[in-house]
mmCIF file of C-alpha atoms in Angstrom:
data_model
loop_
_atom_site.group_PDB
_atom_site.id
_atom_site.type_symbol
_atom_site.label_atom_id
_atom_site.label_comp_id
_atom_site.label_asym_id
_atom_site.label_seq_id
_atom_site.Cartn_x
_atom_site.Cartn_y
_atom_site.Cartn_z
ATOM 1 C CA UNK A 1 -18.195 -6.573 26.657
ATOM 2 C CA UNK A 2 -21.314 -4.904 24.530
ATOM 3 C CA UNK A 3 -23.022 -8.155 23.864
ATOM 4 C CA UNK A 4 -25.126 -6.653 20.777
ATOM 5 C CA UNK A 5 -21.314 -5.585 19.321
ATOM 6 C CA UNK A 6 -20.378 -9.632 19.964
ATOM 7 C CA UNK A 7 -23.477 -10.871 18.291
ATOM 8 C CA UNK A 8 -23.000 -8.821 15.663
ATOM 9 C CA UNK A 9 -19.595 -9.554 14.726
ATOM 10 C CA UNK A 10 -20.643 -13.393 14.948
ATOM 11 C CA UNK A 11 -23.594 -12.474 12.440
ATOM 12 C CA UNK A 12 -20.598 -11.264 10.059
ATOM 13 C CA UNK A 13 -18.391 -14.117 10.614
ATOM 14 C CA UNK A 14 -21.317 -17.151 9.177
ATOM 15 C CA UNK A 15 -22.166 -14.129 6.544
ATOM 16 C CA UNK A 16 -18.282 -14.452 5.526
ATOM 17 C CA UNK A 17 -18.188 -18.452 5.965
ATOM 18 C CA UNK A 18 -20.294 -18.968 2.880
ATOM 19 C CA UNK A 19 -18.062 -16.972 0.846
ATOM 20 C CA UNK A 20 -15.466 -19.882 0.228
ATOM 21 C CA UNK A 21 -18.628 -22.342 -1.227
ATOM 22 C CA UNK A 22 -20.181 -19.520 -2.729
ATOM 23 C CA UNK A 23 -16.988 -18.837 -5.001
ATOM 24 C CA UNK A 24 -16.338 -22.775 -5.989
ATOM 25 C CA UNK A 25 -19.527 -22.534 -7.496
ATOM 26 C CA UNK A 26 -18.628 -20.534 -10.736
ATOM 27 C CA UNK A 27 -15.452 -21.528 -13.066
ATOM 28 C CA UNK A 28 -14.108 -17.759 -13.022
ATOM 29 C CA UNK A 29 -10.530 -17.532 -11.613
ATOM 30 C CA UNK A 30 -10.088 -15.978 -7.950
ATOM 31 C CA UNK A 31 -9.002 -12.669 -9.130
ATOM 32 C CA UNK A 32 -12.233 -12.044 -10.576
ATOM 33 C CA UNK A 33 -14.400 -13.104 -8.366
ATOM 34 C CA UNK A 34 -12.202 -11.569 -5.397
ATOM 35 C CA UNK A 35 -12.030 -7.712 -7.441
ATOM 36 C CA UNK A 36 -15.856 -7.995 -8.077
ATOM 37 C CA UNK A 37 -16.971 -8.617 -4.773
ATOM 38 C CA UNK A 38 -15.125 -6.378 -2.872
ATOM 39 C CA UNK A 39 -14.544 -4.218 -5.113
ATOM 40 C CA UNK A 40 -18.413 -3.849 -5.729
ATOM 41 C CA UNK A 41 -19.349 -4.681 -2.243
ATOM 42 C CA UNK A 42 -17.134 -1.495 -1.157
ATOM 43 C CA UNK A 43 -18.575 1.231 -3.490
ATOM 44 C CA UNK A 44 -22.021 -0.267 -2.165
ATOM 45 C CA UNK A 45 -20.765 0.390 1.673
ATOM 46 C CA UNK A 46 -20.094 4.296 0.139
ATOM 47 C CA UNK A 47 -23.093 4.744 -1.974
ATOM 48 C CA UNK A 48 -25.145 3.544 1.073
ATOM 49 C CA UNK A 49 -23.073 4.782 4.142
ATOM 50 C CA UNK A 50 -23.749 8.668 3.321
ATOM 51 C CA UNK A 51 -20.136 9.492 4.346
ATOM 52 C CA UNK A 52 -20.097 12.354 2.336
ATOM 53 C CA UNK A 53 -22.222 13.897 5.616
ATOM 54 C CA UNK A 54 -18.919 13.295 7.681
ATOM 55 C CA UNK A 55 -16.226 14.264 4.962
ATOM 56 C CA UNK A 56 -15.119 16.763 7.224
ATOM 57 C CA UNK A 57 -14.547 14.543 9.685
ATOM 58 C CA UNK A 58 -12.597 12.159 7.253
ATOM 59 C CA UNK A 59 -10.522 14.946 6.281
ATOM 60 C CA UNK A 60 -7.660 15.099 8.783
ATOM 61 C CA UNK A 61 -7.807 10.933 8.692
ATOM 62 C CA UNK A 62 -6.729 10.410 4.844
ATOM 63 C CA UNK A 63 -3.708 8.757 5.601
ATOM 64 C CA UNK A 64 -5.263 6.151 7.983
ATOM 65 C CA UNK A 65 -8.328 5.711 5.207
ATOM 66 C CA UNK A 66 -5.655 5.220 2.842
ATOM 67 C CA UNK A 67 -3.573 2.144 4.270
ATOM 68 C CA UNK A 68 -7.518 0.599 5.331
ATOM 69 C CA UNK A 69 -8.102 1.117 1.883
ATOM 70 C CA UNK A 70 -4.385 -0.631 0.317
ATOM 71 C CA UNK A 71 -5.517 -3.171 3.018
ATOM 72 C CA UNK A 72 -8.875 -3.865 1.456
ATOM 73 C CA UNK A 73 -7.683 -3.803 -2.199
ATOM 74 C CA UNK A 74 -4.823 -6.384 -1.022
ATOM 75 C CA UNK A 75 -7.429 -8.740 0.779
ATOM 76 C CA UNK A 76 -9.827 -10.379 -1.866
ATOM 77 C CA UNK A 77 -6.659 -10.929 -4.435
ATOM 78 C CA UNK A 78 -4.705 -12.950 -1.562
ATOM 79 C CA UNK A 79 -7.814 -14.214 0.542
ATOM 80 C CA UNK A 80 -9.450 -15.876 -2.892
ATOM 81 C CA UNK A 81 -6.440 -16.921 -4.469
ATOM 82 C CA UNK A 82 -5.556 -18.636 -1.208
ATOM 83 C CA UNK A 83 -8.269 -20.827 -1.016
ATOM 84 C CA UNK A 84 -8.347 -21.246 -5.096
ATOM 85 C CA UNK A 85 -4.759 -23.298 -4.482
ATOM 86 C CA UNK A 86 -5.201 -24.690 -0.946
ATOM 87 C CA UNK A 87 -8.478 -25.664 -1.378
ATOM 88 C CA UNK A 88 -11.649 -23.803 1.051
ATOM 89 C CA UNK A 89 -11.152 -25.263 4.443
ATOM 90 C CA UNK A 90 -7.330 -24.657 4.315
ATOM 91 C CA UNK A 91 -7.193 -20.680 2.810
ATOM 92 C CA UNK A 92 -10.097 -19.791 5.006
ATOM 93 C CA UNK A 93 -8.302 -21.057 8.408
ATOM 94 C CA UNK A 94 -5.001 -19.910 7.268
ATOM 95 C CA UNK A 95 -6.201 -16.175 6.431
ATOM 96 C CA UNK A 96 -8.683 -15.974 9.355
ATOM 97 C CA UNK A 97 -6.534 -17.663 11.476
ATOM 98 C CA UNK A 98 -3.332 -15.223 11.347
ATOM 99 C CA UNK A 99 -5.658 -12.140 11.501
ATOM 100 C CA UNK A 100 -6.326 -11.593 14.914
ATOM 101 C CA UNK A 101 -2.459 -12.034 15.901
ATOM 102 C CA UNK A 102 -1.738 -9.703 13.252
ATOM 103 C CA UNK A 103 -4.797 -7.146 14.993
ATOM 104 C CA UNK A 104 -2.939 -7.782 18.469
ATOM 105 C CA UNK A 105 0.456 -7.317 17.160
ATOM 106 C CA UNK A 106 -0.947 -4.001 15.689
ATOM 107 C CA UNK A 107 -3.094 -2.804 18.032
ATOM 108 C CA UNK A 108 0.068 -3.362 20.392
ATOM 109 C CA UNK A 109 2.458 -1.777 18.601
ATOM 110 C CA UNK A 110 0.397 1.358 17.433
ATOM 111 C CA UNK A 111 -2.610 1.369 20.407
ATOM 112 C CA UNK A 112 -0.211 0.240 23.066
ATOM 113 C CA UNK A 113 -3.163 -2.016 23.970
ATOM 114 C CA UNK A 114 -2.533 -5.098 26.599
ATOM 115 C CA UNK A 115 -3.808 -8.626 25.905
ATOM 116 C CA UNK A 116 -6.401 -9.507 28.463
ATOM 117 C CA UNK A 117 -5.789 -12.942 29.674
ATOM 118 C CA UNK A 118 -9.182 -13.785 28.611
ATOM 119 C CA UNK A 119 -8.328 -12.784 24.923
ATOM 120 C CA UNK A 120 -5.350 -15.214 25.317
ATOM 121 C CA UNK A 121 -6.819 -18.380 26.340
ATOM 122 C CA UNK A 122 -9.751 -17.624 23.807
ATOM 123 C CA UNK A 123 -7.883 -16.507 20.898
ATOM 124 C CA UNK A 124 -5.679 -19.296 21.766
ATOM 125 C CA UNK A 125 -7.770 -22.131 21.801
ATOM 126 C CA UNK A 126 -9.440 -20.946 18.468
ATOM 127 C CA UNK A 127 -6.162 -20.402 16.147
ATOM 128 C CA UNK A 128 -5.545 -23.948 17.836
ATOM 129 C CA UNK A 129 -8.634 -25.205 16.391
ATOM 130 C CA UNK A 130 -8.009 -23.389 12.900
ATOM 131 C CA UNK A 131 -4.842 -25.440 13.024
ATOM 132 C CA UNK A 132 -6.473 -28.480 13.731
ATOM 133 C CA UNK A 133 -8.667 -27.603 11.158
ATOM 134 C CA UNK A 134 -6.082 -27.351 8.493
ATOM 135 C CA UNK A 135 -4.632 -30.516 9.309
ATOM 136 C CA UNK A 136 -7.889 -32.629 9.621
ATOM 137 C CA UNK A 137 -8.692 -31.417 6.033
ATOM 138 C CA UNK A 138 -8.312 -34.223 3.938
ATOM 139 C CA UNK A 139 -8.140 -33.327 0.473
ATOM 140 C CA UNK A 140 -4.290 -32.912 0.168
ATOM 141 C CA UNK A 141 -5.057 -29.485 -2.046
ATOM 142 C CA UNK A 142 -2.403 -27.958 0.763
ATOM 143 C CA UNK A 143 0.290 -25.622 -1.130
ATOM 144 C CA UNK A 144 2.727 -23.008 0.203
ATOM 145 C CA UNK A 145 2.108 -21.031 -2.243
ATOM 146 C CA UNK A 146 -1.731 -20.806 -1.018
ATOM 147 C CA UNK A 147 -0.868 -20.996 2.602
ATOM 148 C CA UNK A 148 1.803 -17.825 2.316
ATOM 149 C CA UNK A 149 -1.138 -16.045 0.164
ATOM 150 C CA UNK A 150 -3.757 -16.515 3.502
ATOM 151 C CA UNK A 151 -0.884 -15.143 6.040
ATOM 152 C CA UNK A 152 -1.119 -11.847 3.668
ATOM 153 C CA UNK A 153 -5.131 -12.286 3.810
ATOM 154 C CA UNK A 154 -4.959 -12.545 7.455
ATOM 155 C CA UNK A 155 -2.490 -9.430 7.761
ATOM 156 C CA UNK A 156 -4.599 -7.347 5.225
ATOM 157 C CA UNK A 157 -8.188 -8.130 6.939
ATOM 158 C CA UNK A 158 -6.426 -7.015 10.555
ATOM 159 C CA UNK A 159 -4.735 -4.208 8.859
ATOM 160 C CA UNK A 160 -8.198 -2.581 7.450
ATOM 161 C CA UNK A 161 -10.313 -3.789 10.500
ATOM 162 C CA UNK A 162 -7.455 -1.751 12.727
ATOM 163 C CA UNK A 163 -7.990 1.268 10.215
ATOM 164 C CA UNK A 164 -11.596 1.610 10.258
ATOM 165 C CA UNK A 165 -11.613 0.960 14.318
ATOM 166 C CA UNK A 166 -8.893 4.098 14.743
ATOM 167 C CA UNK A 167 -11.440 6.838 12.520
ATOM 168 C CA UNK A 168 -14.281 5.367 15.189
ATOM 169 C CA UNK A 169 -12.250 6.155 17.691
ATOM 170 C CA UNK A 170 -11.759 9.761 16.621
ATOM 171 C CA UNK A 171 -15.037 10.290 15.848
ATOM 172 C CA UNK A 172 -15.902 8.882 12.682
ATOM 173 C CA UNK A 173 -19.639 7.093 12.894
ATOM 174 C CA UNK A 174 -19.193 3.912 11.986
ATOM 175 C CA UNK A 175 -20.713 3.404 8.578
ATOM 176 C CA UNK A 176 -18.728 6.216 7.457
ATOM 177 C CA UNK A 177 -15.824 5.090 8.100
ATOM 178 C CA UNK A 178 -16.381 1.916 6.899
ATOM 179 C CA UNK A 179 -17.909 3.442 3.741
ATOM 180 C CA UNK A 180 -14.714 5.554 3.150
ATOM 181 C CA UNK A 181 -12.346 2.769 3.818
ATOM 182 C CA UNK A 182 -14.061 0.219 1.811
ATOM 183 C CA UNK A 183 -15.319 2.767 -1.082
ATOM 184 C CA UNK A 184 -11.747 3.898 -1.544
ATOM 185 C CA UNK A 185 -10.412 -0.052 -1.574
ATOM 186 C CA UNK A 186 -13.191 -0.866 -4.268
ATOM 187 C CA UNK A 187 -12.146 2.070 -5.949
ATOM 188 C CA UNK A 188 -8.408 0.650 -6.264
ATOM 189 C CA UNK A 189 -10.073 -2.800 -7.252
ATOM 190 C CA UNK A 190 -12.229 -1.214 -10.643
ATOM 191 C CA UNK A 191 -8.478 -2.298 -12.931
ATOM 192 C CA UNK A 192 -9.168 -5.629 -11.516
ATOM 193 C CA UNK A 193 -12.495 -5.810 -12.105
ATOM 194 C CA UNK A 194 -12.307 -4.257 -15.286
ATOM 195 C CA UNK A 195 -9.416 -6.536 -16.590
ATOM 196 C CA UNK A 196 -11.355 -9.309 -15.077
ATOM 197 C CA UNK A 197 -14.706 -8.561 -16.314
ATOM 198 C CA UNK A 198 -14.999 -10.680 -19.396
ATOM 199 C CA UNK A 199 -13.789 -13.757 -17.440
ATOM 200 C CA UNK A 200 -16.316 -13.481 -15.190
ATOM 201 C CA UNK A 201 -19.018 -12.313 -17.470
ATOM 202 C CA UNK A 202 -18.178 -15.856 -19.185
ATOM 203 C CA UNK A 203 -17.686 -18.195 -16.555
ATOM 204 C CA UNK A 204 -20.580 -20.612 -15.039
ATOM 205 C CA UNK A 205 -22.436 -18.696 -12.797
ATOM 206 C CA UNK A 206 -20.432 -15.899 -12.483
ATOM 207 C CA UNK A 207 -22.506 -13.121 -12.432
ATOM 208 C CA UNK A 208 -24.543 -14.204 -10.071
ATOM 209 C CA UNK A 209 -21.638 -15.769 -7.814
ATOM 210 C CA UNK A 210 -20.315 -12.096 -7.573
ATOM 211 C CA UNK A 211 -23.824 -10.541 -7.146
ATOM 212 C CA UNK A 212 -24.390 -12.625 -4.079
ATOM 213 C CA UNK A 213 -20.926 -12.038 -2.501
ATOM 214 C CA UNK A 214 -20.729 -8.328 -3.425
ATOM 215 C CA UNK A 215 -24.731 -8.015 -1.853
ATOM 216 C CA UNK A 216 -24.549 -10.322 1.534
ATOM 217 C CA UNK A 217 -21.015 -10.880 2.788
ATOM 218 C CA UNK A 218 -19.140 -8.409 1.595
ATOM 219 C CA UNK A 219 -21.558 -4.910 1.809
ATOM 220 C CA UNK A 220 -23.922 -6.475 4.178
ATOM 221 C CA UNK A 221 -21.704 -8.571 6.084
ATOM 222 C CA UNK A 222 -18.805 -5.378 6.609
ATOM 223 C CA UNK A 223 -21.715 -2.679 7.158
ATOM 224 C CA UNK A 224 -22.788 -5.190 10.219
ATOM 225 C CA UNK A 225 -18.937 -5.833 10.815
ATOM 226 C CA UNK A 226 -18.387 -1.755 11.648
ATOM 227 C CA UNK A 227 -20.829 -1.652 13.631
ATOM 228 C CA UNK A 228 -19.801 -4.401 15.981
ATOM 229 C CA UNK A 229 -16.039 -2.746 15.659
ATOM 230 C CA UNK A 230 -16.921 0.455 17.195
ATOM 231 C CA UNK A 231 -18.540 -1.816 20.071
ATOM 232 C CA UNK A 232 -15.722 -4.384 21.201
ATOM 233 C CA UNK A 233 -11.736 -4.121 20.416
ATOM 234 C CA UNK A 234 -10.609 -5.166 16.834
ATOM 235 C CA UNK A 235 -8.228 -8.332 18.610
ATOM 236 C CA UNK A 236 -11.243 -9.270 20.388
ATOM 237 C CA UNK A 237 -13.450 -8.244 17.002
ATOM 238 C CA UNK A 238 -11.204 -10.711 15.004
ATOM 239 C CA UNK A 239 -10.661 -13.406 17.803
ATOM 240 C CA UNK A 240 -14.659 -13.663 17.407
ATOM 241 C CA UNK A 241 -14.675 -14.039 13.383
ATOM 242 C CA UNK A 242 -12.634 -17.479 14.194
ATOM 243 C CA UNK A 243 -15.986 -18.760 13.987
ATOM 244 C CA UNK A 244 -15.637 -18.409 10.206
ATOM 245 C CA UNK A 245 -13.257 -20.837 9.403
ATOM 246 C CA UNK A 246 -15.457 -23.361 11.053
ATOM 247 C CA UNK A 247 -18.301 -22.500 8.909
ATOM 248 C CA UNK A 248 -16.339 -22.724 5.912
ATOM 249 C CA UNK A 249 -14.724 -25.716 6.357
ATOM 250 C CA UNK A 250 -19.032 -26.940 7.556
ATOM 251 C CA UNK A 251 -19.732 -25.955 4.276
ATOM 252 C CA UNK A 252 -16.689 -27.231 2.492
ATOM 253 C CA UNK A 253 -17.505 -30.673 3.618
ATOM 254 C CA UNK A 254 -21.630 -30.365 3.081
ATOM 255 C CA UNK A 255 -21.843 -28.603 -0.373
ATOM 256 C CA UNK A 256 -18.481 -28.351 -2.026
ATOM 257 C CA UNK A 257 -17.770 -32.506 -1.255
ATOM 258 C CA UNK A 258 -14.203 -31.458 0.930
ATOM 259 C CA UNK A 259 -13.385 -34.309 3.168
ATOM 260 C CA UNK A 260 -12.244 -33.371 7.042
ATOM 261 C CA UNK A 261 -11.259 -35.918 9.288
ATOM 262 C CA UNK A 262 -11.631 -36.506 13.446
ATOM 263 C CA UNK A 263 -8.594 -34.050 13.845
ATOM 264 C CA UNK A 264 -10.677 -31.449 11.845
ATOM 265 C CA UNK A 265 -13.374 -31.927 13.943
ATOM 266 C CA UNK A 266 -11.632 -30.987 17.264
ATOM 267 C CA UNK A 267 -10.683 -28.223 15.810
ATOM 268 C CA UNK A 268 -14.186 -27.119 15.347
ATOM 269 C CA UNK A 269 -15.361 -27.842 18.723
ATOM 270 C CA UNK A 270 -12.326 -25.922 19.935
ATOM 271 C CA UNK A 271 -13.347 -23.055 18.185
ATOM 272 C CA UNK A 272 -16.460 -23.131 19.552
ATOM 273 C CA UNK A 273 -15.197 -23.508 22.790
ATOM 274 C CA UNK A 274 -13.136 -20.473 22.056
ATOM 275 C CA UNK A 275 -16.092 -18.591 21.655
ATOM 276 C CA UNK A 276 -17.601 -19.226 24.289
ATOM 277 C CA UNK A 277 -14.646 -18.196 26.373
ATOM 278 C CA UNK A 278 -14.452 -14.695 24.375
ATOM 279 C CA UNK A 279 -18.582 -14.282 24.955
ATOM 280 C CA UNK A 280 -18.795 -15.491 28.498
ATOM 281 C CA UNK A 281 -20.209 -12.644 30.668
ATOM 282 C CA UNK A 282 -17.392 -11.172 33.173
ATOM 283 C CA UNK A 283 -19.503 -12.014 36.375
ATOM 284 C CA UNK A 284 -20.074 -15.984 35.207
ATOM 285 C CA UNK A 285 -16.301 -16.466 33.901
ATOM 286 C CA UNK A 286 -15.496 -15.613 37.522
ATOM 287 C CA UNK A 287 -17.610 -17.744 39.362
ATOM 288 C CA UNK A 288 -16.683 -20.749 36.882
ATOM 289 C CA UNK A 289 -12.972 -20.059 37.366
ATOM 290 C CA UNK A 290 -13.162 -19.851 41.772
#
């Protein structure tokens, strides 16, 4: 496994862990802040990826730029919403959780891919410790309304992260195909943000709420997230961002005053145990296993 691919994808994933306390710290609703710092964060991935260099390579990929770019549109609305009714330890495992079955489901049905038994016992112990997660969070904030709205999070963030690793695959450099597929999706968001906009132009802190996610997590954090995609598989890719929910729910308990008890705290360790299981070098995982 391209260790520089891992590390970079584990960058990404305590980039994307802040998001959750970055957002409870502005009264704008989750549709706002979700549009504006995707939606911004995207056409900052185009403006900077120089894909217009590689349109012609784009060309005979629309369709598959298209559903990453539904996909990315979908996300914010369901990921922020999720954690605006289940509270920030509870959307961020849910969504993050479900993703990388949804990638593996995906990547099996259209890829034909097999599950290494590696991925398995590392992408299981790590949704296990999401779950624990969820349940050791304390602050009853729970709802299925917000859990159902991280499943489509979780299926949206696999189904763009699939899109943009097919156009790698065929050729695409990276940061062109993550600027078309996220440029396009923030394109889809500007009636959001536009609708939006004098919410968050009013709320406490807003502007500068979405300035920070739009800059670090979101255009940043997905630049660095492509190129770690065209290094390692997207199930593997999205096994490794497990490591988010962790951080959020670190946060959650540190800055935002969420409560998570021993349960949740297994459920941490066993995510990092997870990754260490996903990162372990071939040649070590051997000997350790004799």
């Amino acid at each position: 496994m391209n260790r520089l691919g891992v590390l970079a994808v584990l960058v990404t994933a305590v980039l994307w862990g802040t998001t959750g306390t970055a957002a409870a710290q502005t009264t704008a609703g989750p549709l706002a802040v979700g549009a504006a710092a995707m939606g911004l964060g995207g056409l900052g991935q185009a403006a900077l990826s120089g894909g217009w260099r590689d349109r012609g390579l784009l060309r005979p990929h629309l369709g598959l730029v298209l559903v990453g770019a539904l996909c990315v549109a979908g996300y914010p609305l369901a990921f922020y919403s999720a954690m605006h009714l289940a509270g920030v330890a509870v959307g961020t495992v849910v969504s993050i959780g479900s993703a990388p079955l949804a990638a593996a489901a995906l990547e099996r049905w259209r890829d034909g891919r097999r599950l290494t038994r590696r991925w398995v016992a590392g992408a299981g112990l790590g949704i296990g410790g999401v779950l624990l997660l969820g349940l050791g969070h304390g602050d009853g904030r729970a709802s299925v309304p917000g859990i159902l709205l991280g499943l489509v999070a979780g299926a949206t963030y696999a189904g763009y992260s699939w899109a943009a690793a097919r156009l790698m695959a065929a050729g695409v450099p990276s940061r062109a195909a993550m600027g078309a597929v996220f440029g396009a999706g923030g394109v889809l968001l500007l009636p959001v943000i536009a609708v939006t906009a004098p919410e968050l132009i009013a709320a406490r802190h807003g502007i500068a709420v979405a300035a920070y996610l739009a800059l670090v997590p979101m255009c940043g954090g997905y630049l660095l997230f492509g190129w770690g995609l065209a290094r390692v598989p997207v199930s593997t890719a999205l096994a490794l961002t497990l490591l988010e929910p962790a951080v959020a729910a670190l946060l959650a308990v540190l800055v935002v005053g969420e409560r998570l008890g021993p349960v949740g705290w297994v459920g941490v360790a066993a995510v990092g145990l997870s990754l260490v299981v996903l990162t372990l070098p071939s040649r070590v995982r051997r000997t350790l296993t004799r």
